[in-house]
Tab-separated table of C-alpha atoms (C1' of nucleotides) in Angstrom:
chain	number	residue	atom	x	y	z
A	1	MET	CA	-14.622	19.052	-3.489
A	2	GLU	CA	-14.010	22.293	-5.399
A	3	ASP	CA	-12.269	20.702	-8.281
A	4	TYR	CA	-14.032	17.432	-8.514
A	5	PRO	CA	-15.691	16.381	-11.780
A	6	ALA	CA	-19.235	17.031	-10.961
A	7	LYS	CA	-20.104	13.451	-11.079
A	8	GLN	CA	-18.021	12.189	-8.329
A	9	GLY	CA	-18.921	14.708	-5.860
A	10	THR	CA	-20.183	12.696	-3.096
A	11	GLU	CA	-19.761	9.031	-4.086
A	12	ASN	CA	-16.050	9.062	-4.142
A	13	LEU	CA	-15.437	10.642	-0.902
A	14	ASP	CA	-14.384	7.417	0.867
A	15	ASP	CA	-12.947	5.685	-2.142
A	16	PRO	CA	-10.734	4.091	-1.249
A	17	PRO	CA	-11.499	3.965	2.557
A	18	ASN	CA	-9.382	6.348	4.830
A	19	SER	CA	-8.026	8.364	1.821
A	20	ARG	CA	-9.774	11.713	2.923
A	21	LEU	CA	-8.364	14.078	5.597
A	22	PHE	CA	-10.224	16.260	8.107
A	23	VAL	CA	-8.124	19.219	8.737
A	24	VAL	CA	-8.900	21.711	11.533
A	25	ALA	CA	-6.988	24.970	10.618
A	26	SER	CA	-7.135	28.833	11.076
A	27	ARG	CA	-10.117	30.455	9.388
A	28	SER	CA	-7.613	32.357	7.248
A	29	VAL	CA	-6.398	29.310	5.348
A	30	THR	CA	-7.280	28.845	1.816
A	31	GLU	CA	-7.748	25.866	-0.258
A	32	ASP	CA	-4.751	26.837	-2.514
A	33	GLU	CA	-2.677	26.916	0.708
A	34	LEU	CA	-3.649	23.593	1.729
A	35	ARG	CA	-3.067	22.064	-1.739
A	36	ASP	CA	0.319	23.714	-1.721
A	37	SER	CA	1.374	22.236	1.533
A	38	PHE	CA	-0.427	18.889	1.150
A	39	SER	CA	0.308	18.078	-2.578
A	40	VAL	CA	3.861	16.769	-1.601
A	41	PHE	CA	2.362	13.744	-0.227
A	42	GLY	CA	0.405	12.485	-3.144
A	43	ASP	CA	-2.249	12.662	-5.733
A	44	ILE	CA	-4.798	15.301	-4.547
A	45	GLN	CA	-8.071	14.759	-5.863
A	46	GLY	CA	-9.994	17.779	-4.127
A	47	VAL	CA	-9.644	20.296	-1.483
A	48	TRP	CA	-12.658	21.845	0.122
A	49	VAL	CA	-12.733	24.590	2.910
A	50	VAL	CA	-16.017	24.582	4.587
A	51	LYS	CA	-17.562	28.023	4.757
A	52	ASP	CA	-20.552	29.646	6.345
A	53	LYS	CA	-23.644	29.554	3.936
A	54	GLN	CA	-24.373	33.216	4.792
A	55	THR	CA	-21.137	35.137	5.357
A	56	LYS	CA	-19.090	32.713	3.063
A	57	GLU	CA	-16.422	32.823	5.804
A	58	SER	CA	-14.171	29.772	6.442
A	59	LYS	CA	-15.254	27.792	9.617
A	60	GLY	CA	-11.791	26.427	9.858
A	61	ILE	CA	-12.812	22.924	8.723
A	62	CYS	CA	-11.305	21.568	5.722
A	63	TYR	CA	-11.277	18.235	3.630
A	64	VAL	CA	-8.303	16.888	1.579
A	65	LYS	CA	-9.222	13.903	-0.659
A	66	PHE	CA	-5.963	11.863	-1.904
A	67	SER	CA	-6.249	8.900	-4.277
A	68	LYS	CA	-4.776	6.643	-1.800
A	69	SER	CA	-5.007	5.883	1.913
A	70	SER	CA	-1.311	5.586	2.417
A	71	GLN	CA	-0.863	9.173	1.005
A	72	ALA	CA	-3.620	10.663	3.185
A	73	CYS	CA	-2.051	8.814	6.302
A	74	LEU	CA	1.371	10.027	5.243
A	75	ALA	CA	0.264	13.609	5.106
A	76	MET	CA	-1.761	13.208	8.368
A	77	GLU	CA	1.414	11.940	10.213
A	78	GLU	CA	3.600	14.682	8.680
A	79	MET	CA	1.386	17.812	8.734
A	80	HIS	CA	-0.426	17.386	12.078
A	81	GLY	CA	0.609	20.200	14.306
A	82	LYS	CA	2.254	22.261	11.816
A	83	VAL	CA	1.819	26.030	11.642
A	84	LEU	CA	0.678	26.717	8.062
A	85	VAL	CA	0.823	30.446	8.178
A	86	ASP	CA	2.973	32.277	10.585
A	87	GLY	CA	1.132	33.513	13.502
A	88	THR	CA	-1.723	31.155	13.198
A	89	LYS	CA	-2.474	28.058	15.431
A	90	PRO	CA	-0.941	24.602	14.318
A	91	ILE	CA	-3.433	22.671	12.251
A	92	LYS	CA	-4.950	19.232	13.206
A	93	VAL	CA	-5.078	16.498	10.890
A	94	PHE	CA	-7.139	13.487	11.123
A	95	ILE	CA	-8.356	10.712	8.617
A	96	ALA	CA	-11.755	11.929	7.883
A	97	GLN	CA	-15.081	10.115	9.131
A	98	SER	CA	-16.427	8.031	6.318
A	99	ARG	CA	-19.421	9.905	5.038
A	100	SER	CA	-21.475	7.117	3.924
A	101	SER	CA	-21.532	4.923	6.950
A	102	THR	CA	-24.170	5.880	9.441
A	103	ARG	CA	-22.064	4.817	12.467
A	104	HIS	CA	-20.224	7.619	14.004
A	105	ARG	CA	-17.188	6.101	15.692
A	106	ASP	CA	-14.616	8.577	16.833
A	107	VAL	CA	-12.080	8.467	14.249
A	108	GLU	CA	-9.655	10.228	16.019
A	109	ASP	CA	-9.050	7.089	18.337
A	110	GLU	CA	-9.537	4.847	15.462
A	111	GLU	CA	-6.919	2.131	15.152
A	112	LEU	CA	-5.047	2.682	11.981
A	113	THR	CA	-2.031	0.788	12.564
A	114	ARG	CA	-3.205	-2.761	12.768
A	115	ILE	CA	-3.862	-4.961	9.835
A	116	PHE	CA	-5.727	-8.316	9.917
A	117	VAL	CA	-4.235	-10.960	7.403
A	118	MET	CA	-4.813	-14.344	6.122
A	119	ILE	CA	-1.750	-16.573	6.059
A	120	PRO	CA	-0.503	-20.232	5.422
A	121	LYS	CA	-1.140	-22.343	8.724
A	122	THR	CA	2.579	-23.025	8.453
A	123	PHE	CA	3.449	-19.377	9.132
A	124	SER	CA	5.233	-18.687	12.493
A	125	GLU	CA	5.029	-15.225	13.880
A	126	GLU	CA	8.601	-14.748	12.580
A	127	ASP	CA	7.458	-15.579	9.171
A	128	LEU	CA	4.632	-13.117	9.427
A	129	LYS	CA	6.888	-10.356	10.592
A	130	ASP	CA	9.570	-11.102	7.773
A	131	THR	CA	6.717	-11.050	5.259
A	132	PHE	CA	5.283	-7.598	6.343
A	133	LYS	CA	8.342	-5.858	7.671
A	134	GLU	CA	9.086	-4.442	4.166
A	135	TYR	CA	6.191	-2.033	4.390
A	136	GLY	CA	7.158	-0.478	7.787
A	137	ASP	CA	8.420	-0.881	11.168
A	138	ILE	CA	6.255	-3.551	13.059
A	139	GLU	CA	5.545	-3.241	16.691
A	140	TYR	CA	4.265	-6.855	17.065
A	141	CYS	CA	2.783	-9.779	15.149
A	142	VAL	CA	0.277	-12.097	16.438
A	143	ILE	CA	-1.048	-15.404	15.023
A	144	ILE	CA	-4.584	-16.464	16.018
A	145	LYS	CA	-4.250	-19.982	17.292
A	146	ASN	CA	-6.475	-22.737	18.788
A	147	LYS	CA	-6.047	-22.277	22.468
A	148	PHE	CA	-5.880	-25.945	23.423
A	149	THR	CA	-3.782	-27.292	20.588
A	150	GLY	CA	-1.808	-24.167	19.739
A	151	GLU	CA	-2.183	-24.716	16.143
A	152	SER	CA	-2.549	-21.786	13.820
A	153	LYS	CA	-5.995	-20.736	12.518
A	154	GLY	CA	-4.221	-19.032	9.348
A	155	LEU	CA	-5.078	-15.556	10.673
A	156	GLY	CA	-2.933	-12.927	11.992
A	157	TYR	CA	-2.448	-9.307	13.264
A	158	VAL	CA	0.382	-7.029	12.287
A	159	ARG	CA	0.792	-3.853	14.279
A	160	TYR	CA	2.922	-1.114	12.700
A	161	TYR	CA	3.820	2.117	14.421
A	162	LYS	CA	2.265	4.404	11.801
A	163	PRO	CA	-1.028	4.409	9.811
A	164	SER	CA	0.858	5.097	6.539
A	165	GLN	CA	2.845	1.727	7.008
A	166	ALA	CA	-0.345	-0.184	7.618
A	167	ALA	CA	-1.945	1.670	4.579
A	168	VAL	CA	1.180	0.788	2.498
A	169	ALA	CA	1.124	-2.770	3.607
A	170	ILE	CA	-2.700	-3.368	2.632
A	171	GLU	CA	-2.075	-1.541	-0.703
A	172	ASN	CA	1.044	-3.384	-1.614
A	173	CYS	CA	1.008	-6.872	-0.045
A	174	ASP	CA	0.300	-9.903	-2.121
A	175	LYS	CA	-3.507	-10.168	-2.605
A	176	THR	CA	-3.537	-13.567	-1.225
A	177	TYR	CA	-2.854	-12.166	2.354
A	178	ARG	CA	-6.344	-10.386	2.075
A	179	ALA	CA	-4.941	-7.781	4.314
A	180	ILE	CA	-7.496	-5.323	5.690
A	181	LEU	CA	-7.486	-2.848	8.561
A	182	ALA	CA	-8.156	-4.680	11.948
A	183	GLU	CA	-11.302	-3.772	13.592
A	184	PRO	CA	-10.424	-2.169	16.906
A	185	ARG	CA	-10.420	-4.473	19.863
A	186	THR	CA	-13.447	-4.226	22.058
A	187	LYS	CA	-13.369	-1.421	24.509
A	188	ALA	CA	-13.181	-3.407	27.534
A	189	ALA	CA	-9.918	-5.311	26.553
A	190	THR	CA	-7.828	-2.234	25.361
A	191	THR	CA	-6.812	-0.792	28.705
A	192	GLU	CA	-3.799	-2.640	29.972
A	193	GLU	CA	-2.699	-4.841	27.125
A	194	TYR	CA	0.352	-3.555	25.249
A	195	SER	CA	1.454	-0.474	27.555
A	196	SER	CA	3.259	-1.244	30.823
A	197	GLY	CA	2.613	2.481	31.471
A	198	GLY	CA	-1.190	2.257	31.092
A	199	THR	CA	-1.851	5.520	29.705
A	200	ALA	CA	-5.245	5.942	28.172
A	201	ARG	CA	-5.064	6.557	24.316
A	202	GLY	CA	-6.053	10.042	23.143
A	203	GLY	CA	-5.675	11.817	26.308
A	204	GLU	CA	-1.902	11.847	26.529
A	205	TYR	CA	-1.722	12.824	22.881
A	206	MET	CA	-4.191	15.761	23.055
A	207	ASN	CA	-2.515	17.131	26.115
A	208	ALA	CA	0.553	17.792	24.060
A	209	GLY	CA	-0.976	21.039	23.288
A	210	ASP	CA	0.701	23.243	21.063
A	211	ASN	CA	3.856	21.148	20.797
A	212	MET	CA	1.787	18.365	19.026
A	213	ASN	CA	4.400	17.432	16.600
A	214	GLN	CA	7.262	18.229	18.551
A	215	TYR	CA	7.838	15.432	20.963
A	216	ALA	CA	10.362	13.088	19.705
A	217	PHE	CA	10.032	9.232	19.445
A	218	PRO	CA	10.278	8.019	22.935
A	219	MET	CA	13.415	5.770	22.206
A	220	ALA	CA	14.437	5.701	26.005
A	221	ASP	CA	11.074	4.471	27.102
A	222	PRO	CA	9.587	1.942	24.691
A	223	GLY	CA	7.378	0.571	27.410
A	224	ASN	CA	5.313	3.737	27.576
A	225	TYR	CA	4.459	3.918	23.824
A	226	PRO	CA	0.922	5.450	23.426
A	227	VAL	CA	-0.587	4.225	20.324
A	228	MET	CA	-0.903	7.667	18.645
A	229	ASP	CA	2.771	8.577	18.797
A	230	TYR	CA	3.321	7.685	15.165
A	231	ARG	CA	2.744	11.318	14.736
A	232	SER	CA	6.414	12.245	15.385
A	233	GLY	CA	7.025	12.791	11.759
A	234	ASP	CA	9.276	10.782	9.830
A	235	PHE	CA	9.109	8.348	6.935
A	236	THR	CA	11.777	6.609	4.974
A	237	ARG	CA	13.478	8.213	2.055
A	238	CYS	CA	14.926	4.850	1.181
A	239	LEU	CA	13.632	2.309	-1.271
A	240	MET	CA	14.464	-1.289	-2.026
A	241	MET	CA	14.125	-2.359	-5.709
A	242	SER	CA	13.780	-6.044	-6.612
A	243	THR	CA	14.568	-7.227	-10.040
A	244	ARG	CA	14.263	-10.646	-11.823
A	245	ALA	CA	16.283	-9.852	-14.756
A	246	ALA	CA	19.904	-8.863	-13.994
A	247	LEU	CA	20.282	-5.076	-14.385
A	248	THR	CA	23.556	-3.111	-14.022
A	249	GLN	CA	24.342	-0.482	-11.490
A	250	GLU	CA	24.280	2.038	-14.349
A	251	GLN	CA	20.780	1.060	-15.575
A	252	ILE	CA	19.274	1.326	-12.261
A	253	PHE	CA	21.038	4.361	-11.483
A	254	ALA	CA	19.695	6.008	-14.728
A	255	LEU	CA	16.175	4.818	-14.011
A	256	PHE	CA	15.812	6.027	-10.411
A	257	ASP	CA	17.685	9.241	-11.269
A	258	LEU	CA	14.584	10.154	-13.486
A	259	ILE	CA	13.058	11.400	-10.294
A	260	PRO	CA	14.893	14.354	-8.911
A	261	GLY	CA	16.494	14.238	-5.525
A	262	MET	CA	18.315	10.792	-5.774
A	263	GLU	CA	21.418	10.774	-3.631
A	264	TYR	CA	22.299	7.187	-3.338
A	265	CYS	CA	21.828	4.218	-5.417
A	266	GLU	CA	23.699	0.866	-5.015
A	267	LEU	CA	23.136	-2.486	-6.434
A	268	GLN	CA	23.329	-5.201	-3.645
A	269	ARG	CA	25.989	-7.759	-4.351
A	270	ASP	CA	26.923	-11.006	-2.705
A	271	ALA	CA	30.405	-12.055	-1.593
A	272	TYR	CA	31.468	-12.898	-5.110
A	273	GLY	CA	30.305	-9.529	-6.620
A	274	MET	CA	27.139	-11.112	-8.274
A	275	SER	CA	23.921	-9.156	-8.282
A	276	LYS	CA	21.467	-10.332	-5.681
A	277	GLY	CA	18.655	-8.665	-7.693
A	278	HIS	CA	18.314	-5.889	-5.222
A	279	ALA	CA	19.317	-2.306	-5.160
A	280	LEU	CA	19.116	0.172	-2.339
A	281	ILE	CA	17.979	3.809	-3.426
A	282	ARG	CA	17.817	6.888	-1.269
A	283	TYR	CA	16.458	10.211	-1.966
A	284	SER	CA	17.276	13.550	-0.507
A	285	ASN	CA	13.561	13.902	0.520
A	286	LEU	CA	10.453	12.074	1.404
A	287	GLY	CA	8.338	13.392	-1.457
A	288	SER	CA	10.776	12.005	-4.010
A	289	ALA	CA	10.957	8.644	-2.526
A	290	VAL	CA	6.999	8.445	-2.292
A	291	TYR	CA	6.819	9.604	-6.043
A	292	ALA	CA	9.493	7.023	-7.078
A	293	LYS	CA	7.971	4.200	-5.303
A	294	ASP	CA	4.543	5.032	-6.813
A	295	LYS	CA	5.846	5.369	-10.276
A	296	LEU	CA	8.472	2.667	-10.509
A	297	ASN	CA	6.800	-0.089	-8.405
A	298	GLY	CA	5.596	-2.408	-11.206
A	299	PHE	CA	7.215	-0.655	-13.906
A	300	GLU	CA	8.589	-2.894	-16.615
A	301	TYR	CA	12.249	-2.361	-17.227
A	302	PRO	CA	13.207	-3.904	-19.484
A	303	PRO	CA	9.649	-4.721	-20.885
A	304	GLY	CA	8.833	-8.054	-19.302
A	305	ASN	CA	10.764	-7.472	-16.121
A	306	ARG	CA	8.452	-6.005	-13.612
A	307	LEU	CA	10.283	-4.357	-10.821
A	308	ALA	CA	9.178	-4.120	-7.230
A	309	VAL	CA	9.855	-1.051	-5.420
A	310	ASN	CA	9.242	-0.754	-1.566
A	311	PHE	CA	10.155	1.394	1.279
A	312	VAL	CA	12.800	0.391	3.667
A	313	ASP	CA	13.861	1.847	6.949
A	314	ASP	CA	17.052	3.788	6.750
A	315	GLY	CA	17.017	4.329	10.438
A	316	GLU	CA	17.766	8.070	9.986
A	317	ASP	CA	16.411	11.054	11.951
A	318	ARG	CA	14.405	13.227	9.726
A	319	SER	CA	13.127	15.862	12.030
A	320	SER	CA	14.900	18.818	10.830
A	321	PRO	CA	12.374	21.449	9.965
A	322	VAL	CA	14.592	23.169	7.479
A	323	GLY	CA	15.060	20.033	5.555
A	324	ARG	CA	11.512	19.319	5.371
A	325	MET	CA	10.652	22.695	3.998
A	326	ALA	CA	13.305	22.344	1.518
A	327	MET	CA	11.895	18.914	0.696
A	328	GLN	CA	8.469	20.225	0.372
A	329	PHE	CA	9.472	22.844	-2.145
A	330	VAL	CA	11.515	20.667	-4.346
A	331	ALA	CA	8.845	17.927	-4.308
A	332	THR	CA	6.148	20.421	-5.026
A	333	GLN	CA	7.971	21.703	-8.119
A	334	MET	CA	8.963	18.154	-9.298
A	335	MET	CA	5.640	16.691	-8.737
A	336	SER	CA	3.495	19.331	-10.547
A	337	ALA	CA	6.153	19.254	-13.434
A	338	VAL	CA	5.734	15.477	-13.761
A	339	TRP	CA	2.096	15.095	-13.019
A	340	ASN	CA	1.025	17.905	-15.452
A	341	GLY	CA	3.782	16.891	-17.813
A	342	PRO	CA	4.146	14.216	-20.490
A	343	SER	CA	2.596	10.662	-19.820
A	344	THR	CA	4.370	8.254	-17.719
A	345	SER	CA	5.626	6.112	-20.354
A	346	GLN	CA	7.517	9.068	-21.850
A	347	VAL	CA	8.810	10.203	-18.609
A	348	MET	CA	10.032	6.932	-17.625
A	349	LYS	CA	11.549	5.956	-20.865
A	350	PRO	CA	15.121	5.176	-19.984
A	351	PRO	CA	17.775	6.196	-22.481
A	352	GLY	CA	17.947	2.899	-24.271
A	353	TYR	CA	18.809	-0.302	-22.175
A	354	PRO	CA	21.702	-2.477	-23.025
A	355	PRO	CA	21.148	-6.173	-23.274
A	356	VAL	CA	20.205	-7.755	-20.100
A	357	SER	CA	22.358	-10.607	-19.383
A	358	GLN	CA	20.196	-13.889	-19.014
A	359	MET	CA	22.715	-14.815	-16.151
A	360	SER	CA	22.084	-18.445	-15.945
A	361	ARG	CA	19.393	-18.025	-13.077
A	362	VAL	CA	17.192	-20.607	-15.152
A	363	GLN	CA	18.519	-23.974	-15.949
A	364	THR	CA	15.998	-25.949	-17.883
A	365	ASP	CA	15.608	-28.852	-20.480
A	366	VAL	CA	13.188	-26.374	-22.346
A	367	ASN	CA	14.357	-24.209	-25.294
A	368	LEU	CA	13.172	-21.038	-24.076
A	369	PRO	CA	12.082	-18.278	-26.474
A	370	PRO	CA	13.118	-14.850	-25.395
A	371	LEU	CA	11.409	-12.861	-22.646
A	372	LYS	CA	8.202	-11.267	-23.659
A	373	LYS	CA	6.528	-8.217	-22.207
A	374	LEU	CA	3.990	-8.860	-19.513
A	375	ALA	CA	0.254	-7.886	-20.014
A	376	PRO	CA	-0.689	-4.964	-17.895
A	377	PRO	CA	-1.572	-6.120	-14.212
A	378	ASP	CA	-5.212	-4.975	-14.729
A	379	SER	CA	-5.725	-7.087	-17.909
A	380	LYS	CA	-8.672	-9.387	-17.882
A	381	SER	CA	-7.746	-13.007	-17.562
A	382	LYS	CA	-8.525	-15.121	-20.588
A	383	GLU	CA	-6.960	-18.297	-19.313
A	384	ARG	CA	-5.334	-19.801	-16.239
A	385	LEU	CA	-2.769	-22.393	-15.997
A	386	PHE	CA	-2.548	-24.535	-12.920
A	387	VAL	CA	0.854	-25.735	-12.144
A	388	VAL	CA	2.068	-28.446	-9.749
A	389	PHE	CA	5.656	-28.361	-8.704
A	390	SER	CA	7.673	-31.332	-7.578
A	391	PRO	CA	9.273	-31.662	-5.134
A	392	SER	CA	8.942	-28.083	-4.184
A	393	PRO	CA	7.674	-24.688	-5.632
A	394	LEU	CA	9.913	-22.489	-7.855
A	395	PRO	CA	10.275	-18.873	-6.823
A	396	MET	CA	8.056	-16.255	-8.312
A	397	ASP	CA	10.718	-14.419	-10.310
A	398	VAL	CA	11.850	-17.780	-12.052
A	399	LEU	CA	8.212	-18.562	-12.819
A	400	GLU	CA	7.689	-15.152	-14.095
A	401	ASP	CA	10.816	-15.371	-16.353
A	402	VAL	CA	9.818	-18.830	-17.726
A	403	PHE	CA	6.019	-18.523	-18.157
A	404	CYS	CA	6.113	-14.926	-19.636
A	405	ARG	CA	7.855	-16.080	-22.638
A	406	TYR	CA	4.847	-17.330	-24.487
A	407	GLY	CA	3.279	-13.815	-24.307
A	408	SER	CA	0.429	-11.979	-22.585
A	409	LEU	CA	1.231	-13.294	-18.921
A	410	ILE	CA	-0.516	-11.118	-16.458
A	411	GLU	CA	0.744	-12.579	-13.239
A	412	VAL	CA	2.143	-15.545	-11.351
A	413	HIS	CA	0.199	-16.526	-8.424
A	414	LEU	CA	1.660	-19.130	-5.801
A	415	VAL	CA	-0.638	-20.631	-3.296
A	416	PRO	CA	1.172	-19.970	0.007
A	417	GLY	CA	1.974	-23.037	1.718
A	418	ARG	CA	1.338	-25.306	-0.947
A	419	LYS	CA	3.295	-26.587	-4.216
A	420	VAL	CA	0.983	-25.260	-6.771
A	421	GLY	CA	0.452	-22.041	-8.448
A	422	TYR	CA	-1.569	-20.197	-11.050
A	423	MET	CA	-0.306	-18.413	-14.266
A	424	LYS	CA	-2.912	-15.838	-15.488
A	425	TYR	CA	-2.811	-14.839	-19.004
A	426	ALA	CA	-4.605	-12.208	-21.106
A	427	ASP	CA	-4.691	-14.434	-24.346
A	428	LYS	CA	-5.775	-17.886	-24.338
A	429	GLN	CA	-3.401	-18.954	-27.296
A	430	CYS	CA	-0.427	-17.737	-25.355
A	431	ALA	CA	-1.532	-19.824	-22.401
A	432	ASP	CA	-2.031	-22.888	-24.530
A	433	ASP	CA	1.424	-22.407	-26.028
A	434	ALA	CA	3.107	-22.032	-22.516
A	435	LEU	CA	1.081	-25.094	-21.441
A	436	ALA	CA	2.315	-27.214	-24.572
A	437	ALA	CA	5.924	-26.001	-24.192
A	438	LEU	CA	6.202	-26.466	-20.335
A	439	HIS	CA	4.248	-29.346	-19.166
A	440	GLY	CA	6.247	-32.112	-17.767
A	441	ARG	CA	9.495	-30.030	-18.097
A	442	VAL	CA	12.042	-29.478	-15.533
A	443	VAL	CA	13.188	-26.045	-14.406
A	444	ASN	CA	16.058	-25.776	-11.854
A	445	GLY	CA	15.568	-29.295	-10.964
A	446	VAL	CA	11.739	-28.829	-10.228
A	447	LYS	CA	9.346	-30.786	-12.381
A	448	MET	CA	6.253	-29.082	-13.432
A	449	LYS	CA	2.956	-30.272	-14.246
A	450	VAL	CA	1.054	-27.755	-16.184
A	451	MET	CA	-2.682	-28.057	-16.666
A	452	LEU	CA	-5.492	-25.587	-17.578
A	453	ALA	CA	-7.085	-24.231	-14.304
A	454	ASP	CA	-10.512	-24.911	-13.188
A	455	PRO	CA	-12.509	-21.767	-13.350
A	456	PRO	CA	-12.379	-19.921	-10.051
A	457	ARG	CA	-15.461	-20.319	-7.836
A	458	GLU	CA	-18.061	-17.736	-8.212
A	459	GLU	CA	-17.624	-15.255	-5.479
A	460	SER	CA	-21.191	-14.355	-4.202
A	461	HIS	CA	-21.914	-15.050	-0.654
A	462	LYS	CA	-19.084	-13.163	0.702
A	463	ARG	CA	-19.571	-10.764	3.599
A	464	PRO	CA	-18.572	-7.104	2.780
A	465	ARG	CA	-14.841	-6.142	3.484
A	466	THR	CA	-14.611	-4.438	6.668
A	467	TYR	CA	-12.571	-1.502	5.510
B	1	DC	C1'	-1.541	-37.144	-6.286
B	2	DG	C1'	-2.511	-31.096	-6.703
B	3	DA	C1'	-6.913	-25.911	-6.349
B	4	DC	C1'	-7.590	-20.349	-5.316
B	5	DG	C1'	-12.144	-18.945	-1.643
B	6	DG	C1'	-12.097	-17.827	3.900
B	7	DG	C1'	-11.971	-13.495	8.248
B	8	DA	C1'	-11.445	-11.669	14.387
B	9	DC	C1'	-8.098	-11.273	19.219
B	10	DG	C1'	-9.171	-15.962	26.600
B	11	DC	C1'	-13.119	-9.862	29.044
C	1	DC	C1'	-11.989	22.055	20.862
C	2	DG	C1'	-13.513	20.500	15.461
C	3	DA	C1'	-17.452	17.197	10.738
C	4	DC	C1'	-19.634	17.694	5.324
C	5	DG	C1'	-20.962	22.655	-0.542
C	6	DG	C1'	-21.882	23.662	-5.189
C	7	DG	C1'	-23.396	22.667	-9.472
C	8	DA	C1'	-24.126	19.824	-13.922
C	9	DC	C1'	-20.304	16.734	-19.662
C	10	DG	C1'	-23.917	15.920	-23.770
C	11	DC	C1'	-26.759	11.968	-25.806
DNA sequence: CGACGGGACGC
DNA sequence: CGACGGGACGC
């Protein structure tokens, strides 16, 4: 790529997988024009227009590398079929063929909307859907079962409508689900499975000709849903924020208002007006929502309280081309300002947070020290605690609240479907302190056994991941 | 007692 | 239809 550090020229093209776009455009399109129109969708690592060796003229083939697959997918969905320069042909946008791999599968027909996950055997298809719907609209969920006994094998598929949703799920879901892109089903089986209309994939889509991106979602005829119909161009501008500590409406507003374009922010309350620990935020444009999610998901506010921010469907129609152009303009300005500007911590520093009420969400016989800041998620684990709950596991947020107070907590891990969990610490002494203080104690009526965890098994003979 | 991992769809 | 370049930190 033209602006790549030389070192990464060829090695990082497919890291992470499906983060690079293959763009067919007019020969007149320049790298700068591509960068301008694609930078709205994420962090561009490189843009390259393929040119003839001798004449130096563009061949109309371009590559755009993003730092994340979800950004590349989103850009593909939004930009495919767009006219970049008046009077030129609409561009075509696909996820680029992996360069390292020798096999030459046709990526245009590649399934990018179905993920493969590992789940507790107790999960129903409804549980699966409930777990993964926060990342996007789900077409269907399937659990692999023993065909005679009907018992779950602990494996499942989740089909989204759009590649960006599948990518967001893979990037953001709990690691214990081991979410990866599902391998396409075998050719023979694909024909009449999920479409009563029985249209071959790809053909119908390509016949759309110069109206590639114009045909709307076929709401009236859900039975005839070609798999490639995700390219109709919309993505949620709405975010759901979850917080463990009780935050006020004003605090949340101030935080999300740091990203330009916020037009709605409301703390969710129950029937008694108490905070439910969630807030809905909507931005005026896609770019702002993507950016806010990227920057605020995992952000600690106040320190020690890690926020979770995810997309939610707002069910709106976002197909107005005028609105999208305005969005791209604003988002481009905003992003270049922030990305080239001061560091994240400065940008995100809120104007001083008032005391966060401890809101009796944790009842315990322990005299808890105050909340402490979490260690960064990528910290090296120096000690793990193994915790057994009786009679049933405590929620993640409560555990984080309790176990972070001895310092250096990296993350809480609950084993799905079991009554045990792991607490990962960046400092051994902190872990020991937590163990000493919390072993045998009762939190919200749940008794905890707290022990040093056995070291995790060496992972060695694992087959390489398929994506 | 109470343990993380693992992996594929009736063609 | 429409698939992969150029150039090189500083020990």
